[in-house]
PDB file of C-alpha atoms in Angstrom:
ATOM      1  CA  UNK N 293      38.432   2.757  22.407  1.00 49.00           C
ATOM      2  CA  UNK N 294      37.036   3.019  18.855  1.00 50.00           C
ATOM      3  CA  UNK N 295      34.825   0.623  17.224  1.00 54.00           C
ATOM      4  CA  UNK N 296      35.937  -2.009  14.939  1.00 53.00           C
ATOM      5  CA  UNK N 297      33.704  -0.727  11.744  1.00 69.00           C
ATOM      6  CA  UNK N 298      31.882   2.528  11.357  1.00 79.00           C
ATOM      7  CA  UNK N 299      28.025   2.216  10.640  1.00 88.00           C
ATOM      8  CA  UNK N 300      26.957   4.826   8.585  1.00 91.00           C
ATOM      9  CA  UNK N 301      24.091   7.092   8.941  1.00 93.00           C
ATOM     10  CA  UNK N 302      20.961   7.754   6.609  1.00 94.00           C
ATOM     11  CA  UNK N 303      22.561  11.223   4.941  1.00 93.00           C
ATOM     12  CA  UNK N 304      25.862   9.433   4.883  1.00 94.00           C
ATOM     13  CA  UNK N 305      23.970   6.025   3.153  1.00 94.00           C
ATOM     14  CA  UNK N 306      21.991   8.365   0.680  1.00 94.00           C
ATOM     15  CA  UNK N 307      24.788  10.453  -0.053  1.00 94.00           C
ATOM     16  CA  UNK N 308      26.677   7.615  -1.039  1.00 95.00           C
ATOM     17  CA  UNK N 309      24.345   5.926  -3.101  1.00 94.00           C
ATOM     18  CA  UNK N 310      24.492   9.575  -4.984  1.00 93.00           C
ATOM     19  CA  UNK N 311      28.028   8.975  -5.289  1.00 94.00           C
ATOM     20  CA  UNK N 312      27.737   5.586  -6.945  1.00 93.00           C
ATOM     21  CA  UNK N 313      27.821   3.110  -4.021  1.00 92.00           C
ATOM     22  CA  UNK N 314      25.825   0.637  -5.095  1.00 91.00           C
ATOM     23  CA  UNK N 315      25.460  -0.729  -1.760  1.00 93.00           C
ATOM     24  CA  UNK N 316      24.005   2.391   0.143  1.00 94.00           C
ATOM     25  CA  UNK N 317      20.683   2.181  -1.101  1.00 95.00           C
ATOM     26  CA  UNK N 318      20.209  -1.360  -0.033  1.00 94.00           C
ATOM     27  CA  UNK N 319      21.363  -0.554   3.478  1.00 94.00           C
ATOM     28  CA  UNK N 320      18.784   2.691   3.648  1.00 94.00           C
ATOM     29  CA  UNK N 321      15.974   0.121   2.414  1.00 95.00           C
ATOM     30  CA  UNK N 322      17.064  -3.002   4.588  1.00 95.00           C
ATOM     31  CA  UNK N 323      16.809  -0.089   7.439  1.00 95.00           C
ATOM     32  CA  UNK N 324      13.100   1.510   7.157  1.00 95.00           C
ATOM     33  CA  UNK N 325      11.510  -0.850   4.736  1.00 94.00           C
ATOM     34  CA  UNK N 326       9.664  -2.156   8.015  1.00 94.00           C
ATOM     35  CA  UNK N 327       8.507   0.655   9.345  1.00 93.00           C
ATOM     36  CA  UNK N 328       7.359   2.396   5.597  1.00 94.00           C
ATOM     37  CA  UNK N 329       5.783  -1.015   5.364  1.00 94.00           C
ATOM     38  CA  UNK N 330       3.714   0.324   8.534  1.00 92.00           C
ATOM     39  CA  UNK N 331       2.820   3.467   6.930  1.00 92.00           C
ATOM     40  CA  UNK N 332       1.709   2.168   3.756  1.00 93.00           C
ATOM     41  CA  UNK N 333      -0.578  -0.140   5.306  1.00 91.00           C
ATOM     42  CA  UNK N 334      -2.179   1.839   8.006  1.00 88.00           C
ATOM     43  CA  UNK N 335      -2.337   4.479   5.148  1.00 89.00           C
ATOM     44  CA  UNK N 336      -4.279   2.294   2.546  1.00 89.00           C
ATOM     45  CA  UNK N 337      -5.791  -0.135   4.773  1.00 87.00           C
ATOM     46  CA  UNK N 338      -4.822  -3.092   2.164  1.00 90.00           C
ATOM     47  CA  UNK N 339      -1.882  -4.821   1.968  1.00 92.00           C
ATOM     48  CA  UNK N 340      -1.560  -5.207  -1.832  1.00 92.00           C
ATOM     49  CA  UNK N 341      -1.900  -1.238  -2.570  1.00 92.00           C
ATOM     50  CA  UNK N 342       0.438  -1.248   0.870  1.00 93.00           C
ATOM     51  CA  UNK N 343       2.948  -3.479  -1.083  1.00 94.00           C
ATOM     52  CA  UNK N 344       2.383  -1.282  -4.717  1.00 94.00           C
ATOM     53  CA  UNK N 345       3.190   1.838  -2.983  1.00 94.00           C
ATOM     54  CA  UNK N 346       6.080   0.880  -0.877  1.00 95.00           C
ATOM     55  CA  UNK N 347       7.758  -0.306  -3.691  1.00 95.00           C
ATOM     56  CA  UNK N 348       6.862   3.008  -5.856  1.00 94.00           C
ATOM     57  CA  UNK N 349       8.083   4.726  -2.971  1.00 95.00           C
ATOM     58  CA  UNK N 350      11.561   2.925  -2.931  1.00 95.00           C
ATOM     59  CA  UNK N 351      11.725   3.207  -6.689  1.00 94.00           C
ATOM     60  CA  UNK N 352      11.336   6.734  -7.007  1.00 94.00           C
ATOM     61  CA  UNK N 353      13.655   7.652  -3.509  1.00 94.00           C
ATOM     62  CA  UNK N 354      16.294   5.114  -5.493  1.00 95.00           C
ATOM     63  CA  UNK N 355      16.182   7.283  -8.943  1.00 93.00           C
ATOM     64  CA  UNK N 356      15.505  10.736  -6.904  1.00 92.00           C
ATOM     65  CA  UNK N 357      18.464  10.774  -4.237  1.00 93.00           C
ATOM     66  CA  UNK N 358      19.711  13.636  -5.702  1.00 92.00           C
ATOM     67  CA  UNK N 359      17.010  15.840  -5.119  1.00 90.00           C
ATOM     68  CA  UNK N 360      16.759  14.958  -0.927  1.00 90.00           C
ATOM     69  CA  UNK N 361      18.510  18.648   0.305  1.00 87.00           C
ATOM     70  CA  UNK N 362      18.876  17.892   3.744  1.00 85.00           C
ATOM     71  CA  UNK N 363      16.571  20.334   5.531  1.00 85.00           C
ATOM     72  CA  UNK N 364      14.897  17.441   6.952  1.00 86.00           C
ATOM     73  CA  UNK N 365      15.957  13.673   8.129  1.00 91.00           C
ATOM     74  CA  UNK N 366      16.052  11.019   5.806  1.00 93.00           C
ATOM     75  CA  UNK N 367      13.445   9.120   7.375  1.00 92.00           C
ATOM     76  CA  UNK N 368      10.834  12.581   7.330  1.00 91.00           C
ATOM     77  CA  UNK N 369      12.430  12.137   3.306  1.00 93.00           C
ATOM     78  CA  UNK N 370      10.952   9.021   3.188  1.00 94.00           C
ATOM     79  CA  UNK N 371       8.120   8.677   4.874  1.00 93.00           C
ATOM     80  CA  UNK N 372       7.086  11.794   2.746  1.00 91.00           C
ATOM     81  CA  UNK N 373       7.428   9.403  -0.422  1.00 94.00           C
ATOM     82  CA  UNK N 374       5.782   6.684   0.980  1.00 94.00           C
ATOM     83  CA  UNK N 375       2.703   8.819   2.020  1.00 92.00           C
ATOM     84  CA  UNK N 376       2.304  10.376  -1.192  1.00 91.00           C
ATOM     85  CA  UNK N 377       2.704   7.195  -3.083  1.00 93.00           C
ATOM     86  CA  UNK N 378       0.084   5.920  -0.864  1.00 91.00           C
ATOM     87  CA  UNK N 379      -2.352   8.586  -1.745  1.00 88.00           C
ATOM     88  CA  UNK N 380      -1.448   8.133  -5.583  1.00 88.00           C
ATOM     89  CA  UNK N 381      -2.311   4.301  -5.318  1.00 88.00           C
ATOM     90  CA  UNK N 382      -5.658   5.600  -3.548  1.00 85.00           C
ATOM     91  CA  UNK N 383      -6.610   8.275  -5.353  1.00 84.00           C
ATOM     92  CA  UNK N 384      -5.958   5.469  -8.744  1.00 85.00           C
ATOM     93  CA  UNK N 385      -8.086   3.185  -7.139  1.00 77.00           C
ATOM     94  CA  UNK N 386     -11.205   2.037  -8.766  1.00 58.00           C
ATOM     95  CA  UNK N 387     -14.043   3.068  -6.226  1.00 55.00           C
ATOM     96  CA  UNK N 388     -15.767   0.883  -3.998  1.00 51.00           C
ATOM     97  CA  UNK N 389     -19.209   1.218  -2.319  1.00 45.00           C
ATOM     98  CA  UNK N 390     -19.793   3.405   0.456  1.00 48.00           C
ATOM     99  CA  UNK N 391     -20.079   2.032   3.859  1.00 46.00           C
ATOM    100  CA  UNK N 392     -23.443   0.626   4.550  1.00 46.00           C
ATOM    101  CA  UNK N 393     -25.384   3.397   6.900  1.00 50.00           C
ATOM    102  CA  UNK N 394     -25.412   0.609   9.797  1.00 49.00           C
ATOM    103  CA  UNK N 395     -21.924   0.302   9.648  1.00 47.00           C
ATOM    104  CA  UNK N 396     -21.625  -1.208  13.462  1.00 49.00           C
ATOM    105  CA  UNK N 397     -23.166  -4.314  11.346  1.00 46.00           C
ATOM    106  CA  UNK N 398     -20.321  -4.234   9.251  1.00 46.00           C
ATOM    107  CA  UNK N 399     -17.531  -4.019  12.372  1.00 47.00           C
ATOM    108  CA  UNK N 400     -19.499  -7.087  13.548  1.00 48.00           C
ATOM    109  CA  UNK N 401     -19.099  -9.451  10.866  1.00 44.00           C
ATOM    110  CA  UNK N 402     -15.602  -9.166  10.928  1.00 48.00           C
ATOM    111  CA  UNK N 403     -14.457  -9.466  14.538  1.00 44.00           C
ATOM    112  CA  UNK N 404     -13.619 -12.693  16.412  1.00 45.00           C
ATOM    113  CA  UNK N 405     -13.912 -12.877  20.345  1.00 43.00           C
ATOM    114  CA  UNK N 406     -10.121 -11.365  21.000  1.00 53.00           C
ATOM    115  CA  UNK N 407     -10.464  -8.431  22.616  1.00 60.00           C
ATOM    116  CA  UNK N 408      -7.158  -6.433  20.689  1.00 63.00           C
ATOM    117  CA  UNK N 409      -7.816  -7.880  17.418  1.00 64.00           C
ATOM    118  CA  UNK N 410     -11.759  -6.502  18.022  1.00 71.00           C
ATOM    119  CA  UNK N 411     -10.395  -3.262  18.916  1.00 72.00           C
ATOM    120  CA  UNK N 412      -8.113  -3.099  15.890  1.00 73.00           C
ATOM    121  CA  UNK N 413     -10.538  -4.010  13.430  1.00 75.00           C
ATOM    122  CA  UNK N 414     -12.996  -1.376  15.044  1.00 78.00           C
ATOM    123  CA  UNK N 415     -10.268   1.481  14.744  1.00 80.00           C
ATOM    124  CA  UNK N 416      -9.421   0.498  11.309  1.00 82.00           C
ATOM    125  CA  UNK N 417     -12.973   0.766  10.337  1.00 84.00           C
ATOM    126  CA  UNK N 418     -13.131   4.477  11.927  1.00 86.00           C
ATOM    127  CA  UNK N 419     -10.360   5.808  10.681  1.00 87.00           C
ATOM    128  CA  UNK N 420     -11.173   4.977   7.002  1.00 86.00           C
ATOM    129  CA  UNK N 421     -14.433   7.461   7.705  1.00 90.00           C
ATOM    130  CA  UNK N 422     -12.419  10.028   8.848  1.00 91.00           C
ATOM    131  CA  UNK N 423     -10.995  12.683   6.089  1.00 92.00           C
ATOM    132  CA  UNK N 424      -7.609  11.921   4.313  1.00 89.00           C
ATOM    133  CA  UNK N 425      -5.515  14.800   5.875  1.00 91.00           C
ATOM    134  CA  UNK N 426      -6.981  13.558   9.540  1.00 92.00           C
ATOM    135  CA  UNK N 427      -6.375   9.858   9.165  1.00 91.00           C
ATOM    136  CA  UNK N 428      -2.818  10.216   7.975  1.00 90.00           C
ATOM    137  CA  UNK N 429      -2.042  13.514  10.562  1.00 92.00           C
ATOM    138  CA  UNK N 430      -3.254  10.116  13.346  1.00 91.00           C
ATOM    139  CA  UNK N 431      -1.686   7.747  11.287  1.00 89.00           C
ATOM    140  CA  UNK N 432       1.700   9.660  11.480  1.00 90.00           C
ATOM    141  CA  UNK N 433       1.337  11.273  15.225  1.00 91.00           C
ATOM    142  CA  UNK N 434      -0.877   8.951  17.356  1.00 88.00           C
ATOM    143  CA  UNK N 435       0.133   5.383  15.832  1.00 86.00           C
ATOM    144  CA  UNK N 436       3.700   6.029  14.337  1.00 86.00           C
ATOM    145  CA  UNK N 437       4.729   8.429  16.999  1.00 86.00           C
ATOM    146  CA  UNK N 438       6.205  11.090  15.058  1.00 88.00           C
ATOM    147  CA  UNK N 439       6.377  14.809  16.050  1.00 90.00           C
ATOM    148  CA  UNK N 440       3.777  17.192  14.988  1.00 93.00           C
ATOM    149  CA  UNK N 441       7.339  18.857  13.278  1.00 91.00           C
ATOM    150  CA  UNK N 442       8.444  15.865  11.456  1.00 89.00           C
ATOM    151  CA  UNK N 443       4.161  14.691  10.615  1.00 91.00           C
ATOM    152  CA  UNK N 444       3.821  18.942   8.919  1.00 91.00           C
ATOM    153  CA  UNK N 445       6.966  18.168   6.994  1.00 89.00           C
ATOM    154  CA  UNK N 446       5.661  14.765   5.203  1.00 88.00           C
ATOM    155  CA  UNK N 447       2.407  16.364   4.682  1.00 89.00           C
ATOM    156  CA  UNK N 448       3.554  19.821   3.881  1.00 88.00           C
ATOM    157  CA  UNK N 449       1.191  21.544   5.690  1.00 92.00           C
ATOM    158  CA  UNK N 450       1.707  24.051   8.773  1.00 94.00           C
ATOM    159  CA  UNK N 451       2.582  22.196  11.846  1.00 94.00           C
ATOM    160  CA  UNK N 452      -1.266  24.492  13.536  1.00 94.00           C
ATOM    161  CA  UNK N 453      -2.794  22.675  10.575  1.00 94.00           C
ATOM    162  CA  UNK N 454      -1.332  18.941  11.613  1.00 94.00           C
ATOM    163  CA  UNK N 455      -2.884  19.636  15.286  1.00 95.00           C
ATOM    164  CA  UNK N 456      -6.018  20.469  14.340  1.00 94.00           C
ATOM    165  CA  UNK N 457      -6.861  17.876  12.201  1.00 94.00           C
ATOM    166  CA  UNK N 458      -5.224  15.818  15.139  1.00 93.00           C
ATOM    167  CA  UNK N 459      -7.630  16.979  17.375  1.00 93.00           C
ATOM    168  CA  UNK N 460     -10.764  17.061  15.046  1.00 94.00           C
ATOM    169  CA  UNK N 461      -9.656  12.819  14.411  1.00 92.00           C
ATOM    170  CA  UNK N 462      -9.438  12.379  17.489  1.00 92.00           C
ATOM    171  CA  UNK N 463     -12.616  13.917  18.540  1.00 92.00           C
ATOM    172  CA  UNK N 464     -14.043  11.786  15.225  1.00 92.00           C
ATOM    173  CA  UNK N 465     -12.892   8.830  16.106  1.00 88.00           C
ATOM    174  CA  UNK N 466     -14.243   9.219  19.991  1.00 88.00           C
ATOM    175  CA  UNK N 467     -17.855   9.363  18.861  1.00 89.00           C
ATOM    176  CA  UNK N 468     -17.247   6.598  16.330  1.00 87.00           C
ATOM    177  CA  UNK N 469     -15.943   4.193  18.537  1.00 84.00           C
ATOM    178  CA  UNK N 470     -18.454   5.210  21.561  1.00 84.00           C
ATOM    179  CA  UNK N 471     -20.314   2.043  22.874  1.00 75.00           C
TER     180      UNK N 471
END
């Protein structure tokens, strides 16, 4: 037995909205806007620049459909978009002071007395010290759950290069967060 209606998938959805469906977009969006949302704002670490780049993100994946060639999923697509939009929004961001150099202080003042909302905060904090291509290689692998495969294609680098700086985060972020 065959299912009433057929649900498209992602190529399918963005090779429609190619094709002029003006509904196939909005179905691709109403699909991973969630978990882009996700990415942006472990990325940025603010949910206003989160917002900003999410929606640049979506904006130029809408007007660039054409150029997606397949050689990866449309989610890899995306979350490839979203990351670099991220990074734009960063890298346009006026600049804020460093880190005071007793930064445990810092971690302090903003935790309340609930254990996973203390931990949160405290990994938040040590991933922003950590170098761009490591915190988004974590970002992607460790709290997103992609492959190394599908985390080397976002950030175009060699999937060896998206393990190591893996590894050296990880290793980071274990003397950061020692008590």
């Amino acid at each position: 037995m065959t299912p009433d209606f057929f649900e498209p998938d992602d190529a399918e959805l963005l090779a429609a909205h190619c094709a002029g469906d003006g509904d196939a977009f909005g179905e691709l969006f109403r699909r991973h806007r969630d978990r882009m949302w996700a990415v942006a704002i472990r990325t940025t670490n603010d949910p206003e620049l989160a917002a900003d780049a999410v929606q640049d993100a979506f904006l130029s994946a809408f007007r660039r459909a054409e150029t997606f060639r397949g050689q990866s999923a449309v989610t890899t697509w995306l979350h490839r978009i979203v990351v670099n939009a991220c990074l734009d929004r960063l890298r346009r961001r006026k600049p804020t002071s460093d880190l005071p150099e007793d930064h445990d202080a810092v971690i302090a003042d903003r935790r309340d007395h609930h254990a996973s909302v203390e931990t949160r905060l405290d990994v938040q904090a040590a991933l922003a010290t950590l170098p761009e291509g490591q915190r988004l290689a974590l970002i992607l692998v460790d709290m997103h759950g992609l492959s190394v495969a599908e985390t080397a294609k976002i950030l175009d680098v060699a999937e060896g290069t998206v393990k190591s700086r893996c590894s050296r985060g990880r290793s980071a972020l274990a003397e950061i967060l020692r008590p």
